[in-house]
PDB file of C-alpha atoms in Angstrom:
ATOM      1  CA  ASP A   1      35.623  22.071  17.912  1.00 75.00           C
ATOM      2  CA  GLN A   2      39.349  22.095  18.674  1.00 87.00           C
ATOM      3  CA  GLN A   3      39.909  19.179  21.062  1.00 94.00           C
ATOM      4  CA  VAL A   4      43.663  19.793  21.296  1.00 97.00           C
ATOM      5  CA  LYS A   5      44.762  23.383  21.701  1.00 97.00           C
ATOM      6  CA  GLN A   6      48.147  24.987  21.450  1.00 97.00           C
ATOM      7  CA  ASN A   7      47.438  28.577  22.345  1.00 92.00           C
ATOM      8  CA  SER A   8      50.887  29.985  21.588  1.00 95.00           C
ATOM      9  CA  PRO A   9      51.463  30.195  17.835  1.00 95.00           C
ATOM     10  CA  SER A  10      55.110  31.026  18.381  1.00 97.00           C
ATOM     11  CA  LEU A  11      57.865  31.024  21.001  1.00 97.00           C
ATOM     12  CA  SER A  12      61.339  32.488  20.876  1.00 98.00           C
ATOM     13  CA  VAL A  13      64.132  31.489  23.289  1.00 98.00           C
ATOM     14  CA  GLN A  14      67.871  31.923  23.588  1.00 98.00           C
ATOM     15  CA  GLU A  15      70.225  29.040  22.921  1.00 97.00           C
ATOM     16  CA  GLY A  16      71.007  27.167  26.130  1.00 97.00           C
ATOM     17  CA  ARG A  17      67.823  28.253  27.905  1.00 97.00           C
ATOM     18  CA  ILE A  18      64.709  26.184  28.545  1.00 98.00           C
ATOM     19  CA  SER A  19      61.880  26.018  25.999  1.00 98.00           C
ATOM     20  CA  ILE A  20      58.428  25.259  27.385  1.00 98.00           C
ATOM     21  CA  LEU A  21      55.662  24.429  24.949  1.00 98.00           C
ATOM     22  CA  ASN A  22      52.127  24.053  26.234  1.00 98.00           C
ATOM     23  CA  CYS A  23      49.106  22.070  25.148  1.00 98.00           C
ATOM     24  CA  ASP A  24      45.560  21.770  26.494  1.00 98.00           C
ATOM     25  CA  TYR A  25      42.925  19.207  25.613  1.00 97.00           C
ATOM     26  CA  THR A  26      39.198  19.040  26.162  1.00 96.00           C
ATOM     27  CA  ASN A  27      38.343  15.389  25.490  1.00 94.00           C
ATOM     28  CA  SER A  28      38.681  13.443  28.739  1.00 94.00           C
ATOM     29  CA  MET A  29      38.748  10.187  26.755  1.00 93.00           C
ATOM     30  CA  PHE A  30      42.231  10.965  25.466  1.00 94.00           C
ATOM     31  CA  ASP A  31      44.703   8.740  27.274  1.00 92.00           C
ATOM     32  CA  TYR A  32      47.887   8.941  25.232  1.00 93.00           C
ATOM     33  CA  PHE A  33      49.740  12.049  24.201  1.00 95.00           C
ATOM     34  CA  LEU A  34      52.591  12.706  21.805  1.00 95.00           C
ATOM     35  CA  TRP A  35      54.784  15.541  20.641  1.00 97.00           C
ATOM     36  CA  TYR A  36      55.982  15.801  17.051  1.00 97.00           C
ATOM     37  CA  LYS A  37      58.465  18.206  15.509  1.00 97.00           C
ATOM     38  CA  LYS A  38      58.062  19.409  11.940  1.00 95.00           C
ATOM     39  CA  TYR A  39      60.534  21.143   9.676  1.00 93.00           C
ATOM     40  CA  PRO A  40      59.288  22.898   6.521  1.00 87.00           C
ATOM     41  CA  ALA A  41      58.613  20.556   3.591  1.00 82.00           C
ATOM     42  CA  GLU A  42      58.982  17.462   5.807  1.00 88.00           C
ATOM     43  CA  GLY A  43      56.554  15.223   7.611  1.00 92.00           C
ATOM     44  CA  PRO A  44      56.170  15.348  11.402  1.00 95.00           C
ATOM     45  CA  THR A  45      58.918  13.563  13.347  1.00 95.00           C
ATOM     46  CA  PHE A  46      58.026  11.779  16.584  1.00 94.00           C
ATOM     47  CA  LEU A  47      59.718  13.217  19.673  1.00 96.00           C
ATOM     48  CA  ILE A  48      58.252  11.836  22.853  1.00 96.00           C
ATOM     49  CA  SER A  49      55.023  10.403  24.230  1.00 94.00           C
ATOM     50  CA  ILE A  50      53.278   9.901  27.545  1.00 95.00           C
ATOM     51  CA  SER A  51      50.512   7.651  28.759  1.00 93.00           C
ATOM     52  CA  SER A  52      47.802   9.012  31.028  1.00 93.00           C
ATOM     53  CA  ILE A  53      48.961   6.685  33.801  1.00 93.00           C
ATOM     54  CA  LYS A  54      52.138   8.734  34.102  1.00 94.00           C
ATOM     55  CA  ASP A  55      52.741  12.370  34.861  1.00 95.00           C
ATOM     56  CA  LYS A  56      56.247  12.680  33.450  1.00 97.00           C
ATOM     57  CA  ASN A  57      58.361  11.115  30.740  1.00 97.00           C
ATOM     58  CA  GLU A  58      61.922  12.061  29.953  1.00 97.00           C
ATOM     59  CA  ASP A  59      64.145  11.387  26.944  1.00 96.00           C
ATOM     60  CA  GLY A  60      67.437  13.217  26.856  1.00 97.00           C
ATOM     61  CA  ARG A  61      66.832  16.935  26.569  1.00 97.00           C
ATOM     62  CA  PHE A  62      63.076  16.442  26.192  1.00 98.00           C
ATOM     63  CA  THR A  63      60.630  16.019  29.066  1.00 98.00           C
ATOM     64  CA  VAL A  64      56.868  15.866  28.810  1.00 98.00           C
ATOM     65  CA  PHE A  65      54.678  16.627  31.814  1.00 98.00           C
ATOM     66  CA  LEU A  66      51.019  15.649  32.038  1.00 98.00           C
ATOM     67  CA  ASN A  67      48.472  17.175  34.414  1.00 97.00           C
ATOM     68  CA  LYS A  68      45.310  15.130  33.921  1.00 96.00           C
ATOM     69  CA  SER A  69      43.144  17.124  36.277  1.00 95.00           C
ATOM     70  CA  ALA A  70      43.931  20.298  34.355  1.00 96.00           C
ATOM     71  CA  LYS A  71      43.900  18.512  30.979  1.00 97.00           C
ATOM     72  CA  HIS A  72      47.241  20.102  30.282  1.00 97.00           C
ATOM     73  CA  LEU A  73      50.601  18.878  29.061  1.00 97.00           C
ATOM     74  CA  SER A  74      53.866  20.602  28.395  1.00 98.00           C
ATOM     75  CA  LEU A  75      57.099  19.832  26.595  1.00 98.00           C
ATOM     76  CA  HIS A  76      60.348  21.057  28.131  1.00 98.00           C
ATOM     77  CA  ILE A  77      63.507  21.248  26.071  1.00 98.00           C
ATOM     78  CA  VAL A  78      66.688  21.800  28.062  1.00 97.00           C
ATOM     79  CA  PRO A  79      69.059  23.141  26.905  1.00 97.00           C
ATOM     80  CA  SER A  80      67.527  24.548  23.732  1.00 98.00           C
ATOM     81  CA  GLN A  81      69.640  24.425  20.578  1.00 97.00           C
ATOM     82  CA  PRO A  82      69.279  26.297  17.268  1.00 96.00           C
ATOM     83  CA  GLY A  83      68.540  22.983  15.556  1.00 95.00           C
ATOM     84  CA  ASP A  84      65.413  22.688  17.701  1.00 97.00           C
ATOM     85  CA  SER A  85      63.851  25.524  15.719  1.00 97.00           C
ATOM     86  CA  ALA A  86      60.753  23.981  14.132  1.00 97.00           C
ATOM     87  CA  VAL A  87      56.996  23.706  14.507  1.00 97.00           C
ATOM     88  CA  TYR A  88      56.006  21.504  17.445  1.00 98.00           C
ATOM     89  CA  PHE A  89      52.684  19.672  17.383  1.00 98.00           C
ATOM     90  CA  CYS A  90      50.902  18.219  20.361  1.00 97.00           C
ATOM     91  CA  ALA A  91      48.751  15.176  19.527  1.00 96.00           C
ATOM     92  CA  ALA A  92      46.395  12.928  21.466  1.00 96.00           C
ATOM     93  CA  SER A  93      44.711   9.587  20.968  1.00 93.00           C
ATOM     94  CA  ARG A  94      42.158   7.458  22.757  1.00 90.00           C
ATOM     95  CA  ASP A  95      41.447   3.763  23.064  1.00 84.00           C
ATOM     96  CA  SER A  96      38.164   3.321  21.175  1.00 78.00           C
ATOM     97  CA  GLY A  97      38.178  -0.450  21.566  1.00 77.00           C
ATOM     98  CA  GLY A  98      39.568  -1.234  18.127  1.00 76.00           C
ATOM     99  CA  SER A  99      42.973  -0.909  16.564  1.00 76.00           C
ATOM    100  CA  ASN A 100      42.590   2.638  15.249  1.00 80.00           C
ATOM    101  CA  TYR A 101      44.633   5.007  17.352  1.00 87.00           C
ATOM    102  CA  LYS A 102      44.124   8.023  15.136  1.00 92.00           C
ATOM    103  CA  LEU A 103      45.794  11.189  16.325  1.00 95.00           C
ATOM    104  CA  THR A 104      44.110  14.512  17.021  1.00 96.00           C
ATOM    105  CA  PHE A 105      46.574  17.357  16.598  1.00 97.00           C
ATOM    106  CA  GLY A 106      46.839  20.910  17.853  1.00 97.00           C
ATOM    107  CA  LYS A 107      47.656  23.742  15.462  1.00 97.00           C
ATOM    108  CA  GLY A 108      51.316  23.779  16.405  1.00 97.00           C
ATOM    109  CA  THR A 109      53.782  26.196  18.001  1.00 98.00           C
ATOM    110  CA  LEU A 110      56.684  27.642  16.026  1.00 97.00           C
ATOM    111  CA  LEU A 111      59.792  27.507  18.209  1.00 98.00           C
ATOM    112  CA  THR A 112      62.724  29.715  17.296  1.00 98.00           C
ATOM    113  CA  VAL A 113      65.972  29.210  19.193  1.00 97.00           C
ATOM    114  CA  ASN A 114      68.288  32.158  18.743  1.00 96.00           C
ATOM    115  CA  PRO A 115      72.076  31.642  18.847  1.00 93.00           C
TER     116      PRO A 115
ATOM    117  CA  ASP B   1      66.215   4.361   4.050  1.00 54.00           C
ATOM    118  CA  THR B   2      63.458   2.320   5.679  1.00 78.00           C
ATOM    119  CA  GLY B   3      61.129   5.187   6.577  1.00 92.00           C
ATOM    120  CA  VAL B   4      57.695   5.994   5.165  1.00 96.00           C
ATOM    121  CA  SER B   5      57.871   7.252   1.597  1.00 96.00           C
ATOM    122  CA  GLN B   6      55.306   9.175  -0.418  1.00 97.00           C
ATOM    123  CA  ASP B   7      55.069   9.926  -4.099  1.00 97.00           C
ATOM    124  CA  PRO B   8      54.851  12.448  -5.617  1.00 97.00           C
ATOM    125  CA  ARG B   9      56.181  15.054  -3.236  1.00 96.00           C
ATOM    126  CA  HIS B  10      54.417  17.841  -5.117  1.00 97.00           C
ATOM    127  CA  LYS B  11      51.433  17.891  -7.445  1.00 97.00           C
ATOM    128  CA  ILE B  12      49.902  20.824  -9.293  1.00 98.00           C
ATOM    129  CA  THR B  13      46.647  20.147 -11.053  1.00 98.00           C
ATOM    130  CA  LYS B  14      43.722  21.988 -12.555  1.00 97.00           C
ATOM    131  CA  ARG B  15      40.328  21.981 -10.942  1.00 97.00           C
ATOM    132  CA  GLY B  16      38.279  19.025 -12.071  1.00 97.00           C
ATOM    133  CA  GLN B  17      41.218  16.705 -12.689  1.00 98.00           C
ATOM    134  CA  ASN B  18      41.805  13.443 -10.854  1.00 98.00           C
ATOM    135  CA  VAL B  19      44.958  12.870  -8.833  1.00 98.00           C
ATOM    136  CA  THR B  20      46.420   9.813  -7.111  1.00 98.00           C
ATOM    137  CA  PHE B  21      49.008   9.701  -4.355  1.00 98.00           C
ATOM    138  CA  ARG B  22      51.012   6.730  -3.179  1.00 98.00           C
ATOM    139  CA  CYS B  23      52.329   5.832   0.266  1.00 98.00           C
ATOM    140  CA  ASP B  24      54.831   3.098   1.068  1.00 97.00           C
ATOM    141  CA  PRO B  25      54.835   2.404   4.808  1.00 96.00           C
ATOM    142  CA  ILE B  26      57.669   0.973   6.862  1.00 94.00           C
ATOM    143  CA  SER B  27      57.807  -2.615   5.661  1.00 91.00           C
ATOM    144  CA  GLU B  28      56.674  -4.497   8.762  1.00 88.00           C
ATOM    145  CA  HIS B  29      54.008  -1.948   9.761  1.00 91.00           C
ATOM    146  CA  ASN B  30      50.472  -3.203   9.349  1.00 91.00           C
ATOM    147  CA  ARG B  31      48.648  -0.028  10.387  1.00 93.00           C
ATOM    148  CA  LEU B  32      48.452   2.842   7.908  1.00 96.00           C
ATOM    149  CA  TYR B  33      46.887   6.288   8.303  1.00 96.00           C
ATOM    150  CA  TRP B  34      46.202   9.184   5.957  1.00 97.00           C
ATOM    151  CA  TYR B  35      46.035  12.751   7.290  1.00 97.00           C
ATOM    152  CA  ARG B  36      45.554  16.122   5.641  1.00 97.00           C
ATOM    153  CA  GLN B  37      47.203  19.339   6.756  1.00 95.00           C
ATOM    154  CA  THR B  38      46.133  22.782   5.597  1.00 94.00           C
ATOM    155  CA  LEU B  39      47.948  26.052   6.207  1.00 90.00           C
ATOM    156  CA  GLY B  40      48.047  27.037   9.865  1.00 90.00           C
ATOM    157  CA  GLN B  41      46.440  23.816  11.038  1.00 93.00           C
ATOM    158  CA  GLY B  42      47.660  20.558  12.469  1.00 95.00           C
ATOM    159  CA  PRO B  43      47.223  17.316  10.533  1.00 96.00           C
ATOM    160  CA  GLU B  44      43.639  15.992  10.457  1.00 96.00           C
ATOM    161  CA  PHE B  45      42.760  12.309  10.277  1.00 96.00           C
ATOM    162  CA  LEU B  46      41.305  11.078   6.990  1.00 97.00           C
ATOM    163  CA  THR B  47      41.307   7.283   7.019  1.00 96.00           C
ATOM    164  CA  TYR B  48      42.838   4.191   8.631  1.00 94.00           C
ATOM    165  CA  PHE B  49      43.853   0.753   7.351  1.00 95.00           C
ATOM    166  CA  GLN B  50      44.753  -2.321   9.311  1.00 92.00           C
ATOM    167  CA  ASN B  51      46.482  -4.558   6.800  1.00 92.00           C
ATOM    168  CA  GLU B  52      44.297  -4.311   3.671  1.00 93.00           C
ATOM    169  CA  ALA B  53      41.072  -3.453   5.511  1.00 93.00           C
ATOM    170  CA  GLN B  54      39.910   0.148   5.599  1.00 93.00           C
ATOM    171  CA  LEU B  55      38.429   0.365   9.081  1.00 92.00           C
ATOM    172  CA  GLU B  56      37.547   4.024   9.479  1.00 92.00           C
ATOM    173  CA  LYS B  57      36.932   7.062   7.282  1.00 93.00           C
ATOM    174  CA  SER B  58      36.629  10.617   8.527  1.00 93.00           C
ATOM    175  CA  ARG B  59      33.731  12.853   7.573  1.00 90.00           C
ATOM    176  CA  LEU B  60      36.417  14.930   5.836  1.00 85.00           C
ATOM    177  CA  LEU B  61      36.673  12.161   3.249  1.00 88.00           C
ATOM    178  CA  SER B  62      33.949  13.063   0.781  1.00 90.00           C
ATOM    179  CA  ASP B  63      32.704  10.745  -1.967  1.00 93.00           C
ATOM    180  CA  ARG B  64      35.343  12.210  -4.273  1.00 96.00           C
ATOM    181  CA  PHE B  65      38.062  10.625  -2.157  1.00 96.00           C
ATOM    182  CA  SER B  66      38.949   6.946  -2.240  1.00 96.00           C
ATOM    183  CA  ALA B  67      41.772   5.080  -0.575  1.00 97.00           C
ATOM    184  CA  GLU B  68      43.011   1.565  -1.051  1.00 96.00           C
ATOM    185  CA  ARG B  69      45.669  -0.671   0.385  1.00 96.00           C
ATOM    186  CA  PRO B  70      45.845  -3.800  -1.756  1.00 91.00           C
ATOM    187  CA  LYS B  71      47.623  -6.731  -0.137  1.00 86.00           C
ATOM    188  CA  GLY B  72      48.225  -4.670   2.963  1.00 85.00           C
ATOM    189  CA  SER B  73      51.379  -3.073   1.637  1.00 91.00           C
ATOM    190  CA  PHE B  74      51.429   0.310  -0.131  1.00 96.00           C
ATOM    191  CA  SER B  75      48.377   2.548  -0.142  1.00 98.00           C
ATOM    192  CA  THR B  76      46.896   4.965  -2.667  1.00 98.00           C
ATOM    193  CA  LEU B  77      44.693   7.981  -2.097  1.00 98.00           C
ATOM    194  CA  GLU B  78      42.719   9.212  -5.114  1.00 97.00           C
ATOM    195  CA  ILE B  79      40.859  12.479  -5.376  1.00 97.00           C
ATOM    196  CA  GLN B  80      38.382  12.768  -8.221  1.00 97.00           C
ATOM    197  CA  ARG B  81      37.175  16.065  -9.706  1.00 97.00           C
ATOM    198  CA  THR B  82      39.590  18.090  -7.590  1.00 97.00           C
ATOM    199  CA  GLU B  83      38.461  21.383  -6.088  1.00 96.00           C
ATOM    200  CA  GLN B  84      40.542  24.326  -4.919  1.00 96.00           C
ATOM    201  CA  GLY B  85      39.632  23.434  -1.343  1.00 95.00           C
ATOM    202  CA  ASP B  86      41.509  20.147  -1.759  1.00 96.00           C
ATOM    203  CA  SER B  87      44.810  22.047  -1.809  1.00 97.00           C
ATOM    204  CA  ALA B  88      46.729  20.766   1.207  1.00 96.00           C
ATOM    205  CA  MET B  89      49.576  18.563   2.374  1.00 96.00           C
ATOM    206  CA  TYR B  90      48.549  14.902   2.384  1.00 97.00           C
ATOM    207  CA  LEU B  91      50.464  12.893   4.976  1.00 98.00           C
ATOM    208  CA  CYS B  92      50.757   9.158   5.375  1.00 98.00           C
ATOM    209  CA  ALA B  93      51.801   7.473   8.616  1.00 97.00           C
ATOM    210  CA  SER B  94      52.356   3.870   9.629  1.00 95.00           C
ATOM    211  CA  SER B  95      52.695   1.994  12.874  1.00 92.00           C
ATOM    212  CA  LEU B  96      53.260  -1.541  14.077  1.00 88.00           C
ATOM    213  CA  GLU B  97      50.570  -3.541  15.814  1.00 79.00           C
ATOM    214  CA  GLY B  98      51.732  -5.284  18.931  1.00 69.00           C
ATOM    215  CA  GLN B  99      53.677  -2.345  20.277  1.00 63.00           C
ATOM    216  CA  GLY B 100      50.785  -1.064  22.334  1.00 63.00           C
ATOM    217  CA  ARG B 101      49.600   2.109  20.743  1.00 72.00           C
ATOM    218  CA  GLY B 102      52.391   1.917  18.226  1.00 75.00           C
ATOM    219  CA  THR B 103      54.145   5.170  17.448  1.00 88.00           C
ATOM    220  CA  GLN B 104      52.987   6.610  14.136  1.00 93.00           C
ATOM    221  CA  TYR B 105      55.831   7.464  11.800  1.00 94.00           C
ATOM    222  CA  PHE B 106      55.069   9.986   9.088  1.00 96.00           C
ATOM    223  CA  GLY B 107      56.214  10.281   5.526  1.00 97.00           C
ATOM    224  CA  PRO B 108      57.354  13.571   3.959  1.00 96.00           C
ATOM    225  CA  GLY B 109      53.895  14.265   2.541  1.00 97.00           C
ATOM    226  CA  THR B 110      52.492  15.140  -0.861  1.00 97.00           C
ATOM    227  CA  ARG B 111      51.722  18.813  -1.341  1.00 96.00           C
ATOM    228  CA  LEU B 112      48.734  19.309  -3.645  1.00 97.00           C
ATOM    229  CA  LEU B 113      47.890  22.604  -5.315  1.00 97.00           C
ATOM    230  CA  VAL B 114      44.643  22.812  -7.240  1.00 97.00           C
ATOM    231  CA  LEU B 115      44.471  25.763  -9.638  1.00 96.00           C
TER     232      LEU B 115
END
């Protein structure tokens, strides 16, 4: 059962335009969401996160939007740059009452930014 | 470089052999996670340590898998009697308690190929 879904395996955009990556989740207990970027042969790199008490978080060119009622979040990258080309993973965690905030990941979306 | 390190980066082994991977977390981080990533999938949680205590193991972690974190510093993940289905990228992540959820920072991973 895929609790975090990234339904677009790939996305291609032109340099300078906006990239929008989408993520849906099914587990209503998730209350913290993160985006990671992964280059080939490297581990995931943290990009940005959002708590369920917010609906938007911004960090430079990256903005994450959360729609709790729809169980949907999106990552906006503006403007997109060729160096942004990578696989982007959406991840979620929940507060289970202990200290383990294990992440549940989607399958990832390959973003290609064309010069 | 004070990031998470993993050794080896690549391991090729024959079915039935034992392998051991090492993870060195960011020095002040007391939380340590192991994940496994197979082709076309996002990382999947395997196990979690808080300091030296192993507090949770996923159902993915069969009896052939064992993880340790002596003295709450580095961690090892051993796979006994490897099977071809164990071929994957094994990722280690660490985070700091006291920073709320604590962002998980990933190492570069160990890619295992079982022939």
